[in-house]
Coordinates of C-alpha atoms in Angstrom, one line a residue:
X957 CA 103.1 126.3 63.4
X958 CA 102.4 130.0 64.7
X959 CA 104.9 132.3 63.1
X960 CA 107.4 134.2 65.4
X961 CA 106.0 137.6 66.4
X962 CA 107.3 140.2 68.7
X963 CA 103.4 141.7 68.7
X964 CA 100.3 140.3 70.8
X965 CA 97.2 140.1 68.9
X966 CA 94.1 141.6 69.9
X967 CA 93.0 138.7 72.5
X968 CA 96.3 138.6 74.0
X969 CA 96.6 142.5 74.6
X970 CA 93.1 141.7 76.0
X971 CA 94.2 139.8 78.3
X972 CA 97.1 141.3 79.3
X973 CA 95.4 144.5 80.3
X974 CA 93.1 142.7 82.3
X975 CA 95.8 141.1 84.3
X976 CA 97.4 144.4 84.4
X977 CA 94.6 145.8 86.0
X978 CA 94.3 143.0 88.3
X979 CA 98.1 143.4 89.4
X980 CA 97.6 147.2 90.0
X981 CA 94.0 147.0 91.1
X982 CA 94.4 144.3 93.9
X983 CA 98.1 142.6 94.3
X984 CA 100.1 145.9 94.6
X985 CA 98.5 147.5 97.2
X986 CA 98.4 144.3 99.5
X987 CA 102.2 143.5 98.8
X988 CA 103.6 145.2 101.6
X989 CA 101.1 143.9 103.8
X990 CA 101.8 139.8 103.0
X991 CA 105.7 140.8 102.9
X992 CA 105.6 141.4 106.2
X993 CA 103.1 139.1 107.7
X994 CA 105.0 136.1 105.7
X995 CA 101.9 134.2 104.9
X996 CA 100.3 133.3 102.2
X997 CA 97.7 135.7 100.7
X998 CA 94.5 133.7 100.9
X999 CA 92.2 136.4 100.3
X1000 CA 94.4 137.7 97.8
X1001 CA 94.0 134.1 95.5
X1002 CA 90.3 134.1 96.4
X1003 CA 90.1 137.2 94.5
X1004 CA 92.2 135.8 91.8
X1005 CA 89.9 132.8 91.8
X1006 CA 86.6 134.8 91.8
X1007 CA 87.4 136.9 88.6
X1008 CA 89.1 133.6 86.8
X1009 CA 93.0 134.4 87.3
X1010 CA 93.3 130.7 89.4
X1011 CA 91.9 128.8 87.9
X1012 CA 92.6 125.5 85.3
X1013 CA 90.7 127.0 82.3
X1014 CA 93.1 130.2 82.5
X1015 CA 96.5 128.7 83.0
X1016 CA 95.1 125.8 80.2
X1017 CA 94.4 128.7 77.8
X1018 CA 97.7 130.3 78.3
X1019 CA 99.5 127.1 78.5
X1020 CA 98.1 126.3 74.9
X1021 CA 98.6 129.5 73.3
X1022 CA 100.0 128.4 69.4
X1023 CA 102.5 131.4 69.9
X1024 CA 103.9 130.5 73.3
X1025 CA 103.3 133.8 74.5
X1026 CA 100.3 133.3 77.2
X1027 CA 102.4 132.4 80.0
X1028 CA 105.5 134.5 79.8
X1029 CA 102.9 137.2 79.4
X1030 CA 100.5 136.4 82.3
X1031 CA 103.5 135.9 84.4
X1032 CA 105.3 139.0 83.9
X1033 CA 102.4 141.0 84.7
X1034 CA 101.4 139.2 88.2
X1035 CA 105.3 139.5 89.1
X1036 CA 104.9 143.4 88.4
X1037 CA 102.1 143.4 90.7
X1038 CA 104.3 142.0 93.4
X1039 CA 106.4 138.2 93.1
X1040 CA 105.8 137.0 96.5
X1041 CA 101.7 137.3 95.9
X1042 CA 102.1 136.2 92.4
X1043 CA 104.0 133.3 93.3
X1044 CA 101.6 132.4 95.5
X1045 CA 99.1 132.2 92.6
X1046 CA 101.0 130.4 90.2
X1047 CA 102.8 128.2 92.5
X1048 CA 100.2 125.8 91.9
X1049 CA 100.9 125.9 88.4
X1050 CA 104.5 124.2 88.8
X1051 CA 102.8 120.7 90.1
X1052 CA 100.4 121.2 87.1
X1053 CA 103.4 121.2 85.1
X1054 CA 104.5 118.2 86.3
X1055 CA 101.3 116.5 85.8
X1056 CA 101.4 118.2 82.1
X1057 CA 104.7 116.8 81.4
X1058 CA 104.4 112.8 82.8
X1059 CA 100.8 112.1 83.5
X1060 CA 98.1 110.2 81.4
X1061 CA 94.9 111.9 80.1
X1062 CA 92.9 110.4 83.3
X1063 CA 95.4 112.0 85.7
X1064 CA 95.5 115.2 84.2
X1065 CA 91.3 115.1 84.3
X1066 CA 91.2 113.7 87.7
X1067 CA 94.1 115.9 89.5
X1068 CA 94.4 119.4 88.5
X1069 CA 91.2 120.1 88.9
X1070 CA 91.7 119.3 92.5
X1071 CA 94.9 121.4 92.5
X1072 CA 92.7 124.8 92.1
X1073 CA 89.7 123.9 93.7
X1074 CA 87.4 127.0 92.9
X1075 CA 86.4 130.6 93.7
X1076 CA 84.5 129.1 97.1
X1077 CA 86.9 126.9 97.9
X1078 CA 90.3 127.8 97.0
X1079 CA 93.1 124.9 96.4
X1080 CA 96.8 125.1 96.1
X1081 CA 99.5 122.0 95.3
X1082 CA 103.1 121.7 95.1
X1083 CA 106.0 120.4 93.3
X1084 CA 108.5 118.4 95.4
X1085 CA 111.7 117.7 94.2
X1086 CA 114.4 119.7 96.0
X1087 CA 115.7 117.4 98.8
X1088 CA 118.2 118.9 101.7
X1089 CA 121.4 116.9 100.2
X1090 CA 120.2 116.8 96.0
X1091 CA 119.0 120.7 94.5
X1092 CA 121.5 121.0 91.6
X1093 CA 122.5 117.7 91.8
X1094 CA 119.6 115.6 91.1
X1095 CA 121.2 112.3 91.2
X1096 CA 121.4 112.6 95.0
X1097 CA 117.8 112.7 95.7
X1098 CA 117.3 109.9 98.5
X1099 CA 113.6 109.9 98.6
X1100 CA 112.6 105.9 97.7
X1101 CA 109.3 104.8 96.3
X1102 CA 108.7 101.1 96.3
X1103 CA 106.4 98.9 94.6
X1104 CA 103.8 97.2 96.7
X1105 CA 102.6 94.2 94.1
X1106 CA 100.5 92.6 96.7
X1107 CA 98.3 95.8 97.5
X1108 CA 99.5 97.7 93.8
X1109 CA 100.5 100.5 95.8
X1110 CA 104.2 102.9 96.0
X1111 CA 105.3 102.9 99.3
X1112 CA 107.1 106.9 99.7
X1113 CA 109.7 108.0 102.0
X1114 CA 112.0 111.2 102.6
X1115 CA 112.0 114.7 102.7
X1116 CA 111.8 117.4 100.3
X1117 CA 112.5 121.1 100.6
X1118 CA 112.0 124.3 99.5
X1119 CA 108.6 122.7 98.2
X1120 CA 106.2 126.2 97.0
X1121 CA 103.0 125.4 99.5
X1122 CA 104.5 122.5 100.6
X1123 CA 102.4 121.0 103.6
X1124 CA 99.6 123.0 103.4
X1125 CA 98.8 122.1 99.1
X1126 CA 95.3 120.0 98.2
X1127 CA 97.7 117.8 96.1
X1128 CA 101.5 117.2 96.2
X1129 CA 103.1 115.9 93.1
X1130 CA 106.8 114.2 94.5
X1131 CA 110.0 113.4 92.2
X1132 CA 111.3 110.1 94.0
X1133 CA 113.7 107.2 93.6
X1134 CA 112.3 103.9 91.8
X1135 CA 115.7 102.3 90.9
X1136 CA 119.3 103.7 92.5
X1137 CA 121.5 102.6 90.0
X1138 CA 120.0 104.4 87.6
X1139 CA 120.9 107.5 89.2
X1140 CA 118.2 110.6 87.6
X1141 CA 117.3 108.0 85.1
X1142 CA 116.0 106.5 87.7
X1143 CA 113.4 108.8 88.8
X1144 CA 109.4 108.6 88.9
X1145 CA 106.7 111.1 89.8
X1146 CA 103.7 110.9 92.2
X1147 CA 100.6 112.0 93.2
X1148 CA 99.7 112.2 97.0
X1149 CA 96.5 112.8 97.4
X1150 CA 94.8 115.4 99.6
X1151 CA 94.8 113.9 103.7
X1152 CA 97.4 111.1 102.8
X1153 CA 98.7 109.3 106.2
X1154 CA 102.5 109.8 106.3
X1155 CA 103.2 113.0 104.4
X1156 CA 103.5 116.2 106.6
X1157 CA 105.1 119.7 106.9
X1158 CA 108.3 120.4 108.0
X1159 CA 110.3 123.4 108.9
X1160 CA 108.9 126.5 107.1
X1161 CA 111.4 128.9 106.2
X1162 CA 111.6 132.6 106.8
X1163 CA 112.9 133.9 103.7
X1164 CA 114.8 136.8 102.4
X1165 CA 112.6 137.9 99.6
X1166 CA 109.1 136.6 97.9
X1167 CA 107.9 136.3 101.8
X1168 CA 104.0 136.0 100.7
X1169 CA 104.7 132.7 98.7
X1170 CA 104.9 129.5 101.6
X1171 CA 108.1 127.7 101.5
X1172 CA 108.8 124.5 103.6
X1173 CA 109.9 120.8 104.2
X1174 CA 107.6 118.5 103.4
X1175 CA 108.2 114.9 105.2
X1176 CA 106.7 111.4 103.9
X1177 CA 107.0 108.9 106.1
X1178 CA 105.8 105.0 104.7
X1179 CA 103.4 107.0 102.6
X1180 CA 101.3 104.8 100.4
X1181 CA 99.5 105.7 97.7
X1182 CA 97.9 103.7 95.0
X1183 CA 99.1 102.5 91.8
X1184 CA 97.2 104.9 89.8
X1185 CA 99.0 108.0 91.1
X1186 CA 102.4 107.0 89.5
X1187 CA 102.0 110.0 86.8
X1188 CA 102.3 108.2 83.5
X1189 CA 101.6 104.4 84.4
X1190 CA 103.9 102.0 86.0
X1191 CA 104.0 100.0 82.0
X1192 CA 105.4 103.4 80.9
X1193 CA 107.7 103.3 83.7
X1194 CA 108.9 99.9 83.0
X1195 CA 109.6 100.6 79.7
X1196 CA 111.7 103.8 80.5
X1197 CA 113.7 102.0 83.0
X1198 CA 114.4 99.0 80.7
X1199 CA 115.7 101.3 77.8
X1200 CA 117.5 103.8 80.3
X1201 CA 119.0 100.3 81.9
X1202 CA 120.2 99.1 78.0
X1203 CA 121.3 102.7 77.4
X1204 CA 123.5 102.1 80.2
X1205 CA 125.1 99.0 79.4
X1206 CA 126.1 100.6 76.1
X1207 CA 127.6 103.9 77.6
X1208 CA 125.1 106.2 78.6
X1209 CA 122.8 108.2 76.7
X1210 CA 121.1 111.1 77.9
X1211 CA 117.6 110.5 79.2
X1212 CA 114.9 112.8 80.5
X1213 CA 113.9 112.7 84.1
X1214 CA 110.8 113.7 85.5
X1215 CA 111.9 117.0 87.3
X1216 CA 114.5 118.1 84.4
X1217 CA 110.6 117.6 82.3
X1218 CA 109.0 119.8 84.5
X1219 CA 112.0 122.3 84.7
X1220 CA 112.7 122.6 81.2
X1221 CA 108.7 123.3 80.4
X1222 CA 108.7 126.2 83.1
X1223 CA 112.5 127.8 82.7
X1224 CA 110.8 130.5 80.3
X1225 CA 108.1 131.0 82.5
X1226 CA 110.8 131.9 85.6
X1227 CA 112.6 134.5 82.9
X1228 CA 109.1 136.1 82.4
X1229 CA 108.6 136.8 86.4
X1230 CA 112.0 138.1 86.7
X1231 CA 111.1 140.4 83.7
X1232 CA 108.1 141.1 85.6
X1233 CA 109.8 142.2 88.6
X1234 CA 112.9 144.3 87.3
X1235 CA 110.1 145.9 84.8
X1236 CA 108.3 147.0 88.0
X1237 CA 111.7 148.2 89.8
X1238 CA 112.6 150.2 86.5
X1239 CA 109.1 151.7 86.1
X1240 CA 109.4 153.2 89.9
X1241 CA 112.7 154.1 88.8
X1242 CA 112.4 156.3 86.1
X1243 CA 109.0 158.0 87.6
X1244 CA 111.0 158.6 90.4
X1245 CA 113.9 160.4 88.5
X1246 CA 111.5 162.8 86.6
X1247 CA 110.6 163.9 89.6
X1248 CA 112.7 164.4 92.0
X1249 CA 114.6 167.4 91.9
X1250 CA 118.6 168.3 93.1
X1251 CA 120.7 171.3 92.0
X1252 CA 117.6 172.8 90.6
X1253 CA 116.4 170.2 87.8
X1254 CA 115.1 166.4 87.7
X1255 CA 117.7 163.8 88.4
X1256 CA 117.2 161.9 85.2
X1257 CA 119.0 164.8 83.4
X1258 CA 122.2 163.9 85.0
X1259 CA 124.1 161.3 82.7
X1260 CA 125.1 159.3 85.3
X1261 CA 121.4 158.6 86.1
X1262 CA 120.2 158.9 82.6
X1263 CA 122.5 156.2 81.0
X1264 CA 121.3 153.3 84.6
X1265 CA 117.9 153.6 83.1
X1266 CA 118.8 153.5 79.6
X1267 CA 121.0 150.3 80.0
X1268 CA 118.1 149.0 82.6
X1269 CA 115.5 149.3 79.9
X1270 CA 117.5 147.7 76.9
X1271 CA 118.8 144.7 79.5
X1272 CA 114.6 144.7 80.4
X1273 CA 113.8 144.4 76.6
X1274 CA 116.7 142.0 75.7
X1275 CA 115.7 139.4 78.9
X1276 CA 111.8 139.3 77.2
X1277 CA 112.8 138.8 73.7
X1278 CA 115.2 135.8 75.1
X1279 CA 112.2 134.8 76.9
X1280 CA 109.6 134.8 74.1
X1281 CA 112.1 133.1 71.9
X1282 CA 111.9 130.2 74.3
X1283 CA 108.5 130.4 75.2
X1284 CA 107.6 130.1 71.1
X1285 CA 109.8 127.5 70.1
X1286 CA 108.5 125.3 73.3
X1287 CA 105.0 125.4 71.7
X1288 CA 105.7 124.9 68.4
X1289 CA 108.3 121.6 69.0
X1290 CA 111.8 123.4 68.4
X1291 CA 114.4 121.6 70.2
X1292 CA 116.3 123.9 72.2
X1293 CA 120.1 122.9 70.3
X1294 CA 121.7 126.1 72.4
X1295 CA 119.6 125.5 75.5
X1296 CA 117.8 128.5 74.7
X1297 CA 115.5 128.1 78.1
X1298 CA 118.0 127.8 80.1
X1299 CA 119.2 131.2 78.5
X1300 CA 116.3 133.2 78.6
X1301 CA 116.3 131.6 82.3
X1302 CA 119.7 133.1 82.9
X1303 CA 119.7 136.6 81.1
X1304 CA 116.3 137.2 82.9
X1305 CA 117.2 136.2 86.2
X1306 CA 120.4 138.4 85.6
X1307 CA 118.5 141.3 84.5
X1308 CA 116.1 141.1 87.3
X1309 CA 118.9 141.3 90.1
X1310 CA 121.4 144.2 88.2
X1311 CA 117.2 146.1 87.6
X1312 CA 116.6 146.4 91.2
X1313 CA 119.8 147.1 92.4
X1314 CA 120.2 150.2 90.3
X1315 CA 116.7 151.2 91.0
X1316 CA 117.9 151.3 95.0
X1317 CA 121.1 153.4 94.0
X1318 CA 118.6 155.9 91.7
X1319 CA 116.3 156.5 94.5
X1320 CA 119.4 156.8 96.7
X1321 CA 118.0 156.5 100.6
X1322 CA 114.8 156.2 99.6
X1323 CA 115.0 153.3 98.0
X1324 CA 116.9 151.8 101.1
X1325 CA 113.8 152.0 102.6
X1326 CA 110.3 150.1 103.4
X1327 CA 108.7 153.3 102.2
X1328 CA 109.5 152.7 98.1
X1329 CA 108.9 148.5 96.7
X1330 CA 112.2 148.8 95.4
X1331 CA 113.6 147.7 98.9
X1332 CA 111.2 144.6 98.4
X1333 CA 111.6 144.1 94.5
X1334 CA 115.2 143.9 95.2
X1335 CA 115.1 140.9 97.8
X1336 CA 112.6 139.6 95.3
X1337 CA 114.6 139.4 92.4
X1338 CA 117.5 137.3 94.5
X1339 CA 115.5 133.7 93.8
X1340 CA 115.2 134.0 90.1
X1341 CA 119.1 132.9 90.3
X1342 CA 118.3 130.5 92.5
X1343 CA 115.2 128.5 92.4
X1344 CA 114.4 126.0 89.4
X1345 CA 118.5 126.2 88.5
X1346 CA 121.2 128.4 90.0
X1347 CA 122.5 130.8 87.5
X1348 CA 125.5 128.8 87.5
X1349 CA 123.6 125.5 86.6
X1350 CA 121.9 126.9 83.6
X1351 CA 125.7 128.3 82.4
X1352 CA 126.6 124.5 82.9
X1353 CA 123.6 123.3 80.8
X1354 CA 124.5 126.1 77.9
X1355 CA 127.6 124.7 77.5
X1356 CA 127.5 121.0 77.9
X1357 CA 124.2 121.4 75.4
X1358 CA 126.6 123.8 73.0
X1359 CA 129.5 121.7 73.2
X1360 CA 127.2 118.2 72.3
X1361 CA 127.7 116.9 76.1
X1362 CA 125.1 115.1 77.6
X1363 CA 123.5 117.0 80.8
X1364 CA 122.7 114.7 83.7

């Protein structure tokens, strides 16, 4: 087990200069640009691609770091580059997630690969599980899957929304219904592979912030897919059910689902790109206050501007330790008995939303404007409260988890 250390080694500074660079070098100056056009940066993630950013091997070597600290590192320095762009890069990384989390060796060889594709031909996937009536509330997803026998093949239909590159993904991994009664027990995930009959986009929206990264519907309609792309085996299935089924009759223990899986595995990773993000804000910030001038000296020595930043960079500093906790003790096998991911989710998220607000008021009119990223980082930071858990779910999930209450 790696000890707990608030210092990157060697490799990782390595690595996180590089990624730095990259942020500063190529996603900054194009974030204005995608904000506006609301697409997603393909040449942007071909460049990622071509120098090794997207790609499996990366995110694997992160993902396996013994101290945890690869991915909340990697992903608050692509969300300081810009969080629309980056999520368009890591999107991917979400259905990889839920691939890590509930599928067998073969389907973790066979799929993600096709998730990334490579630096010539660029891949994306997506996570579906949101559905238009069941975001908080899992239990009300209504998307079915049913088992074929006869052909050994799930039979998929619904909707999802707010799926990250839903529609246009190589691969879609989709949280669906395999027995009602057993409410979120009673969930499974899929793979649909790339051209399935059935399964196509919906609405896209037009968002208020991270406007680079593709948000939309996705609609399966009597989509069939075989056997082998229910992520962990229909015997492993059948087992779960039975045992969530007996559970049941004897009052209900808490089981995993297949999206809380994937959720709790990336709630960390969500704190570090809102670090990301209000670190960026901040940054522009207090640049901004050393130089510019009123009544004849720089605004930062005014104590009403002085003690914002101050307060900006300890919540900044607080929201990454909270997130590194989390990060480590996922690694290393510590249960989370205070719901410590859903904290560092929370604080972050927080942080990255109060960071970008003050960063407005500091650069007063400017920042009002298109002319200074805080404008942008601001309507940014709005969806780490939102997305994968409202603020207010993961304040549910602290205290039911602190007060020994079973979290369904």
């Amino acid at each position: 087990m790696a000890e707990f250390t608030m210092e990157l080694n060697d490799e990782q500074k390595e690595v996180r200069d590089w990624l730095h660079g990259f942020a500063a070098d190529v996603i900054r100056p194009a974030a204005a640009e995608w904000d506006e056009r609301e697409e997603t940066p393909w040449p942007v993630i071909q460049e990622a691609a071509k120098v090794g950013i997207y790609s499996l091997d990366f995110y694997a070597q992160q993902y396996f770091d013994p101290t945890g600290l690869g991915i909340p590192m990697a992903m608050e320095e692509l969300f300081w580059g810009d969080a629309g762009i980056a999520l368009s890069i890591v999107g991917t990384g979400l259905a990889a997630v839920g691939v890590l989390a509930n599928g067998t060796e073969e389907q973790i060889g066979t799929w993600i690969p096709q998730m990334y594709g490579d630096a010539s031909d660029v891949k994306v996937a997506a996570f579906c599980s949101s559905e238009p009536d069941a975001g908080s509330d899992v239990g009300s997803m209504r998307t079915r899957a049913v088992y074929d026998e006869a052909k050994d093949e799930w039979v998929l239909n619904g909707t999802k929304t707010w799926a990250t590159n839903g529609g246009i993904a190589n691969v879609h991994v989709v949280v669906a219904v395999v027995d009602a009664e057993l409410g979120s027990k009673g969930h499974a995930s899929f793979i649909i592979p790339p051209n399935t009959p059935g399964l196509s986009q919906g609405q896209k929206f037009k968002k208020h912030g991270i406007r680079a990264s593709h948000t939309a519907e996705v609609i399966l309609d009597n989509v069939r897919v075989p056997g082998s792309c229910l992520l962990g085996g229909k015997e492993k299935l059948d087992a779960r059910l039975a045992r969530a089924r007996e559970k049941a009759k004897k009052g209900g223990e808490r089981v995993k689902n297949a999206a809380m899986a994937t959720f709790e595995a990336s709630r960390p990773a969500v704190g570090a790109m809102a670090v990301g993000t209000a670190r960026a804000a901040y940054e522009v910030a207090l640049e901004y206050a050393q130089t510019r001038e009123q009544f004849g000296r720089p605004i930062i020595d005014n104590q009403g501007v002085a003690f914002q930043l101050a307060d900006m960079r300890t919540s900044i500093d607080a929201a990454r330790l909270l997130v590194w906790r989390a990060s480590w003790m996922a690694i290393n096998g510590r249960p989370f008995t205070a719901a410590e991911g859903s904290m560092s989710k929370l604080f972050a998220s927080e942080t990255a939303k109060k960071v970008t607000a003050q960063a407005i008021q500091i650069l007063g009119g400017n920042g009002y404007t298109r002319e200074y990223p805080v404008e942008r980082m601001h309507r940014d930071s709005a969806i780490y409260t939102i997305f994968e858990g409202t603020s207010e779910i993961q304040r549910l999930v602290i205290a039911r988890t602190l007060a020994g209450m079973p979290i369904r």
